[in-house]
Coordinates of C-alpha atoms in Angstrom, one line a residue:
Chain A
M8 CA -4.5 -10.5 7.6
Y9 CA -5.5 -11.4 11.2
S10 CA -8.5 -13.6 12.2
K11 CA -11.4 -12.0 13.9
T12 CA -10.5 -13.7 17.2
V13 CA -7.0 -12.2 17.0
M14 CA -8.3 -8.7 16.4
E15 CA -10.9 -9.1 19.1
H16 CA -8.2 -10.1 21.7
F17 CA -5.9 -7.4 20.4
R18 CA -8.6 -4.8 20.8
N19 CA -9.7 -6.0 24.2
P20 CA -6.8 -7.8 25.7
R21 CA -7.6 -9.8 28.9
N22 CA -5.5 -9.9 32.0
V23 CA -3.1 -7.0 31.1
G24 CA -0.9 -6.0 34.0
V25 CA 1.5 -7.0 36.7
I26 CA 1.0 -9.0 39.9
E27 CA 3.2 -7.5 42.6
D28 CA 5.0 -10.2 44.6
A29 CA 3.9 -12.8 42.1
D30 CA 4.5 -16.5 42.9
G31 CA 6.0 -17.1 39.5
V32 CA 7.3 -14.9 36.7
G33 CA 8.2 -16.0 33.2
E34 CA 9.8 -13.8 30.6
V35 CA 10.5 -14.6 27.0
G36 CA 11.9 -12.4 24.3
N37 CA 12.7 -12.9 20.7
P38 CA 15.8 -10.8 19.8
L39 CA 15.0 -11.1 16.1
C40 CA 11.8 -9.3 15.7
G41 CA 11.6 -7.8 19.2
D42 CA 8.6 -9.4 20.8
M43 CA 8.8 -9.7 24.5
M44 CA 6.3 -11.2 27.0
T45 CA 6.2 -11.4 30.8
I46 CA 3.7 -13.6 32.5
Y47 CA 2.9 -13.2 36.2
L48 CA 1.3 -16.0 38.2
R49 CA -0.5 -16.1 41.5
I50 CA -0.7 -19.8 42.6
A51 CA -3.2 -21.2 45.2
D52 CA -3.5 -24.9 45.9
E53 CA -1.3 -25.7 42.9
R54 CA -3.7 -23.9 40.7
I55 CA -3.4 -20.7 38.7
A56 CA -5.5 -18.4 40.8
D57 CA -4.5 -15.3 38.9
I58 CA -2.5 -14.5 35.8
K59 CA -1.4 -11.2 34.2
F60 CA 0.8 -10.3 31.3
Q61 CA 2.8 -7.5 29.8
T62 CA 3.8 -7.7 26.2
F63 CA 5.9 -5.6 23.8
G64 CA 5.1 -6.7 20.3
C65 CA 2.8 -6.7 17.3
G66 CA -0.9 -7.4 17.1
S67 CA -0.5 -11.1 17.2
A68 CA 1.9 -11.0 20.2
I69 CA -0.7 -9.1 22.2
A70 CA -3.5 -11.4 21.1
V71 CA -1.4 -14.5 21.9
S72 CA -0.7 -13.2 25.4
S73 CA -4.3 -12.4 26.0
M74 CA -5.6 -15.7 24.8
L75 CA -2.9 -17.6 26.7
T76 CA -3.9 -16.0 30.0
E77 CA -7.6 -16.9 29.4
M78 CA -6.6 -20.5 28.7
A79 CA -4.5 -20.8 31.8
K80 CA -6.5 -18.9 34.3
G81 CA -8.0 -21.2 37.0
K82 CA -6.3 -24.3 35.7
P83 CA -4.3 -26.7 37.9
L84 CA -0.6 -26.5 37.2
A85 CA -0.5 -30.0 35.8
E86 CA -3.0 -29.0 33.2
A87 CA -1.5 -25.6 32.5
K88 CA 1.8 -27.2 31.8
R89 CA 0.3 -28.9 28.8
I90 CA -0.7 -25.7 27.0
T91 CA 1.5 -25.3 23.9
N92 CA 2.1 -22.4 21.6
R93 CA 0.2 -24.4 19.0
D94 CA -2.8 -24.6 21.2
V95 CA -2.8 -20.8 21.6
A96 CA -2.6 -20.2 17.9
A97 CA -5.4 -22.7 17.3
A98 CA -7.6 -21.0 19.9
L99 CA -7.0 -17.7 18.0
E100 CA -8.2 -19.4 14.8
G101 CA -4.7 -19.4 13.4
L102 CA -1.9 -16.9 13.0
P103 CA -0.1 -15.7 9.8
K104 CA 2.7 -18.2 9.2
N105 CA 5.4 -15.7 9.8
K106 CA 3.9 -14.7 13.1
L107 CA 4.1 -18.3 14.3
H108 CA 7.8 -17.8 14.0
C109 CA 8.2 -14.9 16.4
S110 CA 5.1 -13.7 18.2
N111 CA 3.7 -17.0 19.4
L112 CA 5.7 -17.3 22.5
G113 CA 3.0 -17.1 25.2
A114 CA 3.1 -20.7 26.2
D115 CA 6.8 -20.5 26.6
A116 CA 6.4 -17.6 29.0
L117 CA 3.8 -19.5 30.9
Q118 CA 6.0 -22.6 31.2
L119 CA 8.9 -20.4 32.5
A120 CA 6.6 -18.8 35.0
I121 CA 5.4 -22.2 36.3
Q122 CA 9.0 -23.4 36.4
N123 CA 9.9 -20.2 38.3
Y124 CA 7.1 -20.9 40.8
E125 CA 8.2 -24.5 41.3
D126 CA 11.8 -23.5 41.7
R127 CA 10.9 -21.1 44.4
R128 CA 8.6 -23.6 46.1
D129 CA 11.3 -26.2 46.1
G130 CA 14.1 -23.9 46.9
R131 CA 15.9 -24.5 43.6
V132 CA 18.3 -21.9 42.2
R133 CA 18.5 -21.9 38.4
P134 CA 21.1 -20.0 36.4
A135 CA 19.8 -17.1 34.3
A136 CA 17.3 -18.3 31.7
V137 CA 18.6 -19.4 28.4
P138 CA 15.2 -20.0 26.8
A139 CA 14.8 -16.3 26.2
E140 CA 17.0 -16.9 23.2
K141 CA 15.0 -19.8 21.9
H142 CA 13.4 -19.6 18.6
A143 CA 10.0 -20.9 17.5
H144 CA 11.3 -23.7 15.3
E145 CA 13.2 -25.2 18.2
H146 CA 9.8 -26.3 19.5
G147 CA 9.1 -28.3 16.4
D148 CA 7.2 -25.6 14.6
K149 CA 7.7 -25.2 10.9
C150 CA 9.9 -22.5 9.4
Y151 CA 8.8 -20.3 6.5
C152 CA 10.8 -17.9 4.3
P153 CA 9.9 -14.4 5.5
Y154 CA 10.0 -13.2 1.9
C155 CA 8.1 -15.7 -0.2
D156 CA 6.3 -17.7 2.5
V157 CA 7.6 -21.1 1.2
E158 CA 8.4 -23.6 3.9
T159 CA 12.1 -23.8 4.5
K160 CA 14.4 -26.3 6.2
K161 CA 15.2 -25.6 9.8
G162 CA 18.4 -23.6 10.0
A163 CA 18.6 -23.0 6.2
T164 CA 20.8 -20.1 5.3
S165 CA 18.9 -19.3 2.1
C166 CA 15.5 -20.0 0.8
D167 CA 15.3 -22.8 -1.8
A168 CA 12.4 -21.1 -3.5
C169 CA 13.4 -17.5 -3.9
H170 CA 17.1 -17.6 -2.9
A171 CA 16.6 -14.9 -0.3
D172 CA 19.3 -14.7 2.3
L173 CA 17.9 -16.1 5.6
L174 CA 21.0 -15.8 7.7
E175 CA 19.7 -12.8 9.5
A176 CA 16.2 -14.1 9.7
H177 CA 17.2 -17.2 11.6
Chain B
M10 CA -16.1 6.0 9.9
K11 CA -14.1 8.3 7.6
I12 CA -10.5 7.2 7.6
I13 CA -7.9 10.1 7.7
N14 CA -5.1 9.2 5.3
L15 CA -1.8 10.0 6.8
D16 CA 0.0 7.5 4.6
H17 CA 0.3 9.4 1.3
N18 CA 3.8 8.2 0.5
S19 CA 2.5 4.7 0.2
S20 CA 0.1 5.9 -2.5
R21 CA -1.7 9.2 -3.3
P22 CA -5.4 9.0 -4.3
L23 CA -6.2 9.6 -7.9
L24 CA -7.2 13.2 -8.6
P25 CA -10.6 13.9 -10.2
E26 CA -8.7 15.1 -13.4
V27 CA -6.8 11.8 -13.5
K28 CA -9.9 9.7 -13.2
A29 CA -11.6 11.7 -15.9
A30 CA -8.6 11.4 -18.2
M31 CA -8.5 7.6 -17.7
V32 CA -12.3 7.2 -18.2
T33 CA -12.1 9.1 -21.4
A34 CA -9.1 7.0 -22.5
I35 CA -11.1 3.9 -21.9
E36 CA -14.0 5.2 -23.8
R37 CA -11.8 6.2 -26.7
D38 CA -11.0 2.5 -27.3
Y39 CA -7.4 3.2 -28.1
H40 CA -5.6 0.7 -30.2
N41 CA -1.9 -0.4 -29.8
P42 CA 0.4 2.7 -30.0
A43 CA 2.9 0.5 -31.9
S44 CA 0.5 -0.2 -34.7
Q45 CA 1.1 1.9 -37.8
H46 CA -2.5 2.2 -39.0
Q47 CA -4.6 5.3 -38.2
E48 CA -6.0 3.8 -35.0
G49 CA -2.5 3.0 -33.8
E50 CA -1.3 6.5 -34.6
R51 CA -4.1 8.0 -32.6
A52 CA -3.0 5.9 -29.6
A53 CA 0.6 6.8 -30.2
A54 CA -0.3 10.5 -30.1
A55 CA -2.0 10.0 -26.7
L56 CA 1.0 8.2 -25.4
E57 CA 3.4 10.9 -26.5
D58 CA 1.2 13.6 -25.1
A59 CA 1.4 11.8 -21.7
R60 CA 5.2 11.5 -22.1
E61 CA 5.5 15.2 -22.7
S62 CA 3.5 16.0 -19.5
V63 CA 5.7 13.7 -17.4
A64 CA 8.9 15.1 -19.0
R65 CA 7.8 18.6 -18.1
L66 CA 7.2 17.5 -14.5
L67 CA 10.9 16.4 -14.3
N68 CA 12.2 19.2 -16.6
C69 CA 13.7 16.7 -19.1
A70 CA 15.6 18.2 -22.0
N71 CA 13.6 15.9 -24.3
P72 CA 10.4 13.9 -23.7
K73 CA 12.1 10.8 -25.3
E74 CA 14.2 10.6 -22.2
I75 CA 11.2 9.2 -20.3
V76 CA 10.6 5.5 -20.5
F77 CA 7.3 4.3 -19.1
T78 CA 7.4 1.2 -16.8
S79 CA 5.1 -0.7 -14.5
G80 CA 6.2 1.4 -11.5
G81 CA 9.0 2.4 -9.2
T82 CA 10.3 -1.1 -8.6
E83 CA 10.7 -1.9 -12.3
S84 CA 12.3 1.5 -12.9
V85 CA 14.9 0.9 -10.2
N86 CA 15.6 -2.7 -11.4
H87 CA 15.9 -1.3 -15.0
A88 CA 18.3 1.5 -13.9
V89 CA 20.5 -0.6 -11.6
K90 CA 20.8 -3.8 -13.6
G91 CA 20.5 -2.2 -17.0
A92 CA 23.3 0.4 -16.4
A93 CA 25.6 -2.0 -14.6
L94 CA 25.3 -4.7 -17.3
A95 CA 25.5 -2.2 -20.2
N96 CA 28.8 -0.7 -18.8
A97 CA 30.3 -4.0 -17.5
E98 CA 33.1 -3.9 -20.0
K99 CA 34.4 -0.7 -18.2
G100 CA 34.3 -2.3 -14.8
K101 CA 32.2 -4.3 -12.4
H102 CA 31.8 -2.1 -9.4
I103 CA 28.8 -0.2 -8.2
V104 CA 28.2 2.1 -5.2
I105 CA 25.0 2.4 -3.3
S106 CA 24.1 3.7 0.1
N107 CA 23.1 1.6 3.1
I108 CA 19.6 3.2 3.3
E109 CA 18.5 2.3 -0.2
H110 CA 15.1 0.7 -0.9
N111 CA 15.2 -3.0 -1.3
A112 CA 14.6 -2.6 -5.0
V113 CA 18.1 -1.2 -5.2
I114 CA 19.7 -3.4 -2.5
R115 CA 18.4 -6.6 -4.0
S116 CA 19.2 -5.5 -7.6
A117 CA 22.7 -4.9 -6.4
R118 CA 22.8 -8.3 -4.7
R119 CA 21.7 -9.9 -7.9
L120 CA 24.6 -8.1 -9.7
Q121 CA 26.9 -9.4 -7.0
S122 CA 26.0 -12.9 -7.9
M123 CA 27.0 -12.1 -11.5
G124 CA 30.4 -10.9 -10.4
F125 CA 29.9 -7.3 -9.6
K126 CA 31.4 -5.8 -6.5
V127 CA 29.1 -3.5 -4.4
T128 CA 30.2 -0.8 -2.0
S129 CA 27.5 0.4 0.4
V130 CA 28.2 3.8 1.7
P131 CA 27.0 4.5 5.3
V132 CA 24.9 7.6 6.3
D133 CA 25.3 9.9 9.2
A134 CA 23.0 9.9 12.3
Q135 CA 20.6 12.1 10.4
G136 CA 20.4 9.7 7.5
R137 CA 22.5 11.7 5.0
V138 CA 25.1 10.3 2.6
D139 CA 28.3 12.3 2.7
P140 CA 29.3 13.0 -1.0
Q141 CA 33.0 12.7 0.2
A142 CA 32.2 9.1 1.2
V143 CA 30.9 8.4 -2.2
A144 CA 34.0 10.0 -3.7
K145 CA 36.2 7.7 -1.6
A146 CA 34.1 4.6 -2.5
V147 CA 34.4 5.0 -6.3
T148 CA 37.3 3.3 -8.0
G149 CA 38.5 3.0 -11.6
E150 CA 36.2 0.1 -12.0
T151 CA 33.0 1.9 -10.8
V152 CA 30.3 2.1 -13.5
L153 CA 27.3 3.0 -11.5
V154 CA 26.4 5.1 -8.4
S155 CA 22.8 4.7 -7.1
I156 CA 21.8 7.0 -4.3
M157 CA 18.1 7.6 -3.5
H158 CA 16.7 11.1 -3.7
S159 CA 14.8 10.9 -0.5
N160 CA 14.3 8.0 1.9
N161 CA 10.9 6.4 2.3
E162 CA 11.4 5.7 6.1
T163 CA 13.0 8.9 7.3
G164 CA 12.1 11.4 4.5
T165 CA 15.8 12.6 4.5
I166 CA 16.8 14.2 1.2
Q167 CA 20.2 13.3 -0.2
P168 CA 22.8 15.7 -1.7
I169 CA 22.3 14.4 -5.2
E170 CA 23.7 17.5 -7.0
E171 CA 27.0 17.2 -5.2
I172 CA 27.2 13.5 -5.9
A173 CA 26.4 14.2 -9.6
R174 CA 29.3 16.6 -9.9
L175 CA 31.6 13.8 -8.9
T176 CA 30.1 11.1 -11.1
R177 CA 30.0 13.5 -14.1
E178 CA 33.7 14.3 -13.6
K179 CA 34.5 10.6 -13.4
K180 CA 32.1 9.6 -16.2
I181 CA 30.2 7.2 -13.9
V182 CA 26.5 6.7 -14.4
L183 CA 24.4 8.2 -11.6
H184 CA 20.9 6.8 -10.8
T185 CA 18.6 8.2 -8.2
D186 CA 15.6 6.5 -6.8
A187 CA 13.2 9.4 -6.6
V188 CA 10.0 7.4 -6.0
D189 CA 9.2 9.2 -2.8
S190 CA 10.3 12.6 -4.0
V191 CA 8.5 13.1 -7.4
G192 CA 5.2 14.7 -6.5
V193 CA 6.4 15.9 -3.2
V194 CA 9.3 18.2 -4.0
P195 CA 10.1 20.0 -7.4
M196 CA 12.2 17.8 -9.6
D197 CA 14.6 19.0 -12.2
V198 CA 16.7 16.2 -13.7
Q199 CA 19.0 18.7 -15.5
A200 CA 19.7 20.8 -12.4
L201 CA 20.2 17.6 -10.4
G202 CA 22.7 16.3 -13.0
V203 CA 21.6 12.6 -12.8
D204 CA 21.7 10.2 -15.7
L205 CA 18.9 8.0 -14.5
L206 CA 15.9 8.8 -12.2
S207 CA 13.2 6.4 -11.1
F208 CA 9.6 7.5 -10.3
A209 CA 6.2 6.1 -9.8
A210 CA 2.9 7.7 -10.9
N211 CA 1.0 6.9 -7.7
S212 CA 3.4 9.2 -5.8
F213 CA 1.9 12.1 -7.7
H214 CA -1.8 11.2 -7.7
G215 CA -1.6 8.9 -10.8
P216 CA -2.5 5.2 -11.0
A217 CA -0.4 2.5 -9.3
G218 CA 1.2 0.1 -11.7
V219 CA 2.6 3.0 -13.8
G220 CA 6.0 4.6 -13.4
G221 CA 8.9 5.7 -15.4
L222 CA 12.6 5.9 -15.7
Y223 CA 14.3 9.1 -16.9
I224 CA 17.3 8.1 -19.1
R225 CA 19.5 11.0 -19.9
R226 CA 20.2 11.0 -23.6
G227 CA 23.4 9.1 -24.3
T228 CA 23.3 7.0 -21.1
R229 CA 24.1 3.3 -21.7
V230 CA 21.4 1.2 -20.2
F231 CA 20.3 -2.3 -21.3
P232 CA 16.5 -3.0 -21.4
L233 CA 15.2 -5.0 -18.5
L234 CA 12.5 -6.4 -20.7
E235 CA 13.5 -7.6 -24.2
G236 CA 11.1 -8.0 -27.1
G237 CA 9.6 -5.3 -29.3
V238 CA 10.9 -1.8 -29.9
Q239 CA 8.4 0.1 -27.7
E240 CA 9.6 3.0 -25.6
H241 CA 12.4 3.8 -28.1
N242 CA 13.7 0.3 -27.8
K243 CA 14.3 0.7 -24.1
R244 CA 11.3 -1.2 -22.7
A245 CA 9.6 -3.9 -24.7
G246 CA 5.9 -4.7 -24.3
S247 CA 2.7 -2.9 -25.2
E248 CA 2.4 0.1 -23.1
N249 CA -0.3 0.4 -20.3
L250 CA -1.8 3.3 -22.2
I251 CA -4.7 4.0 -20.0
G252 CA -2.5 4.1 -16.9
I253 CA 0.1 6.2 -18.7
I254 CA -2.6 8.7 -19.8
G255 CA -3.6 8.9 -16.1
A256 CA 0.1 9.5 -15.2
G257 CA 0.2 12.3 -17.8
A258 CA -2.9 14.0 -16.3
A259 CA -1.4 13.6 -12.8
A260 CA 1.9 15.1 -13.9
R261 CA 0.1 18.2 -15.4
E262 CA -1.9 18.7 -12.2
T263 CA 1.1 18.2 -10.0
L264 CA 3.3 20.6 -11.9
A265 CA 0.5 23.2 -11.6
H266 CA -0.1 22.8 -7.9
L267 CA 3.0 21.4 -6.3
P268 CA 4.3 24.6 -4.6
Q269 CA 1.0 25.1 -2.9
W270 CA 0.7 21.4 -1.9
S271 CA 4.2 21.5 -0.5
H272 CA 3.5 24.7 1.4
H273 CA 0.4 23.2 2.9
T274 CA 1.8 19.9 4.0
L275 CA 4.9 21.6 5.4
A276 CA 2.7 23.6 7.7
L277 CA 1.0 20.4 8.8
K278 CA 4.3 18.7 9.4
R279 CA 5.5 21.7 11.5
R280 CA 2.3 21.7 13.5
L281 CA 2.7 17.9 14.2
L282 CA 6.3 18.3 15.3
D283 CA 5.5 21.4 17.4
R284 CA 2.7 19.7 19.3
L285 CA 4.1 16.2 19.5
P286 CA 6.1 16.7 22.8
A287 CA 2.8 17.7 24.5
A288 CA 1.1 14.5 23.3
V289 CA 3.8 11.8 23.9
D290 CA 7.1 11.6 25.7
E291 CA 10.0 9.2 24.9
V292 CA 9.8 9.7 21.2
I293 CA 12.6 10.0 18.7
V294 CA 12.1 12.1 15.6
N295 CA 14.0 10.5 12.7
T296 CA 13.2 13.2 10.2
H297 CA 16.1 15.5 9.2
P298 CA 15.3 19.0 10.5
E299 CA 16.4 20.6 7.3
H300 CA 16.9 18.2 4.4
S301 CA 13.7 16.2 4.4
L302 CA 10.5 15.8 2.5
P303 CA 8.0 18.6 3.4
N304 CA 5.2 16.2 4.1
L305 CA 6.9 13.4 6.0
V306 CA 7.5 12.7 9.7
S307 CA 9.2 9.6 11.0
L308 CA 8.8 8.9 14.7
S309 CA 10.1 6.1 16.9
L310 CA 7.9 5.6 19.9
R311 CA 10.0 4.0 22.5
Y312 CA 9.0 0.8 24.4
I313 CA 6.1 -0.1 22.0
E314 CA 5.9 -1.8 18.7
G315 CA 4.8 -0.1 15.5
E316 CA 2.4 -2.7 14.1
S317 CA 0.3 -2.5 17.3
V318 CA 0.4 1.3 17.1
M319 CA -0.7 1.2 13.5
L320 CA -3.6 -1.2 14.2
M321 CA -4.8 0.8 17.1
L322 CA -4.6 4.1 15.1
D323 CA -6.5 2.3 12.3
D324 CA -9.3 1.6 14.8
E325 CA -9.3 5.3 15.7
G326 CA -9.7 6.2 12.0
F327 CA -6.1 7.0 11.0
A328 CA -4.1 5.3 8.2
V329 CA -0.4 5.4 9.0
S330 CA 2.6 3.4 8.0
T331 CA 5.0 1.6 10.4
R332 CA 8.5 0.3 9.8
S333 CA 8.4 -2.4 12.5
A334 CA 9.9 -5.7 11.5
C335 CA 6.6 -7.5 12.2
A336 CA 4.6 -5.3 9.9
T337 CA 7.1 -5.3 7.0
G338 CA 7.4 -9.1 7.2
S339 CA 11.2 -8.9 7.2
L340 CA 11.5 -10.3 10.7
R341 CA 14.2 -7.9 11.5
A342 CA 14.6 -4.2 12.3
S343 CA 14.6 -1.9 9.3
H344 CA 18.1 -1.5 7.8
V345 CA 17.4 2.2 7.3
L346 CA 16.6 2.8 11.0
T347 CA 19.5 0.8 12.3
A348 CA 21.7 2.7 9.7
I349 CA 20.9 6.0 11.4
G350 CA 21.8 4.5 14.8
L351 CA 18.5 3.5 16.3
D352 CA 18.7 0.4 18.4
H353 CA 16.5 -2.5 17.4
A354 CA 13.8 -2.0 20.0
D355 CA 13.4 1.7 19.2
A356 CA 13.3 0.9 15.5
Q357 CA 10.4 -1.4 16.2
G358 CA 8.3 1.5 17.4
T359 CA 8.6 3.5 14.2
L360 CA 5.7 5.3 12.5
V361 CA 5.9 7.1 9.2
I362 CA 3.3 9.8 8.8
S363 CA 3.0 11.4 5.4
F364 CA 0.6 14.2 4.7
G365 CA -1.3 15.0 1.5
K366 CA -2.8 18.0 0.0
D367 CA -6.3 17.3 1.5
N368 CA -5.2 16.9 5.1
T369 CA -6.2 19.6 7.6
E370 CA -4.9 21.1 10.8
E371 CA -7.8 19.4 12.5
D372 CA -6.5 16.0 11.2
V373 CA -3.2 16.7 12.9
D374 CA -4.8 17.6 16.2
R375 CA -7.1 14.6 16.2
F376 CA -4.3 12.4 15.2
L377 CA -2.1 13.6 18.2
E378 CA -5.0 12.9 20.5
A379 CA -5.4 9.4 19.1
L380 CA -1.7 8.8 19.3
R381 CA -1.6 9.9 22.9
R382 CA -4.3 7.4 23.8
T383 CA -2.7 4.6 21.8
V384 CA 0.8 5.1 23.2
A385 CA -0.6 5.2 26.8
T386 CA -2.5 1.9 26.2
L387 CA 0.4 0.1 24.7
R388 CA 3.0 1.4 27.2
N389 CA 0.7 0.3 30.0
M390 CA 1.1 -3.3 28.7
S391 CA 4.8 -3.0 27.8
P392 CA 7.3 -4.8 29.9
L393 CA 10.0 -2.6 28.4
Y394 CA 8.3 0.5 29.6
R395 CA 7.9 -1.0 33.1
K396 CA 11.6 -1.7 33.2
A397 CA 12.5 1.8 31.9
T398 CA 10.3 3.4 34.5
N399 CA 11.6 1.1 37.3
G400 CA 8.3 -0.6 37.8
S401 CA 6.4 2.5 38.5
A402 CA 4.3 2.0 35.3

């Protein structure tokens, strides 16, 4: 069900760990299916000098985190800010549709970590992060029925194709 | 690499006797059992022979009480929808439990859309239905109670006999989904007192795609499939004779060996549970200490997610099942595991290990070693574990 690249990153995840006294930390969690990711950044000269991750989640969540850290490592912040969840999924040669929904949150965690670094740098205080509750389709991703895999309307309460109840899935 | 199968409740491998019976059946070029010519009669005799074997496995009063189907899901759909619809003139209320398989839950939901009311009885923290709760749930309108014999995620066995005493007294049809029990524990439909019982042949070393529904004589059930008069007019469509012959052979072997298989797997289960604490900490055992399948262990490994565990164990050569939301595709924590009080994160880390007759003590020991490594690797990358251990991980 997973691509070779996903399995390769799952089996040999890069950059696992924690940076003590990190310059920026970003945490996202999806309360629906339980994936959670934390990204730690070390910044030098406005560039990602080091990046580590910790992830609680399925095979694709771990592969996403690993791939994301490889993509971001060494990049200037301006460039790293342009990495999207879609880019990560593409680099992994695709993810199963339903995994796009919940486990493809790596870029969100990265963006939060960069924001966290910039806030600290500029002395900004931000209220507790709301984006942790964000769902994949709020980023313009498509939504699929978890039961029959047919594309559904965003926020639909039931699937037009199989009539499954989607209230809990959303 | 030889894969050690610790996922027997998803499917049990065909026994050599079953394969032989099915190959012979193919070579015999059976005609349609419904045909009245000699070739048809020959096929019908083979069909009835298989029916008798399956009926003996369940201790049916009469082999005609067995209806062959395409598997557990069809049987359950047939039982729930067929009994509710056939008895609708008496009332439109059914009672299920909140840990039923989706085959029951979604059949009940379908009935709801047709005007039935459904009461879902909760289970206790060990996953058992209280017969008194069922007694309270039934009303004068209740026409069907459907409670599973054992649960596929926890292995907990339900007090079906006690529930049957109640339903018999009130003349309510009782169905039990015994898909995970037939082939694992002895089954006696007469002693249980059920009216309907669903089972699948691949639970007892028969082929997938074959199952059956026990319909106690006199029970009102509509067919799910309408058409011809096959299966005593209860299930239309030409029978899957080769598969059914395999199921018959599997039933004969199971009936002959079940006590010894159960004894063997129970010893492996005990070994696993005894040695588990030395291999991993922070683990919740979901399996009922007393009323559970002798071959099944359900574990929730805290702070890690089940699909990752399953994939890593697969790389180590062990096939197990997980109940994490990601792996089941439901995108939410298992309704069974939350029903027994697990929180969503803990439910995510649930593995179901089900032993079979060919597993060995060495399989258990090697599995625990692999599990120890897997859990350590995944906890090392888990932000939840880091938080739980105050950053010392």
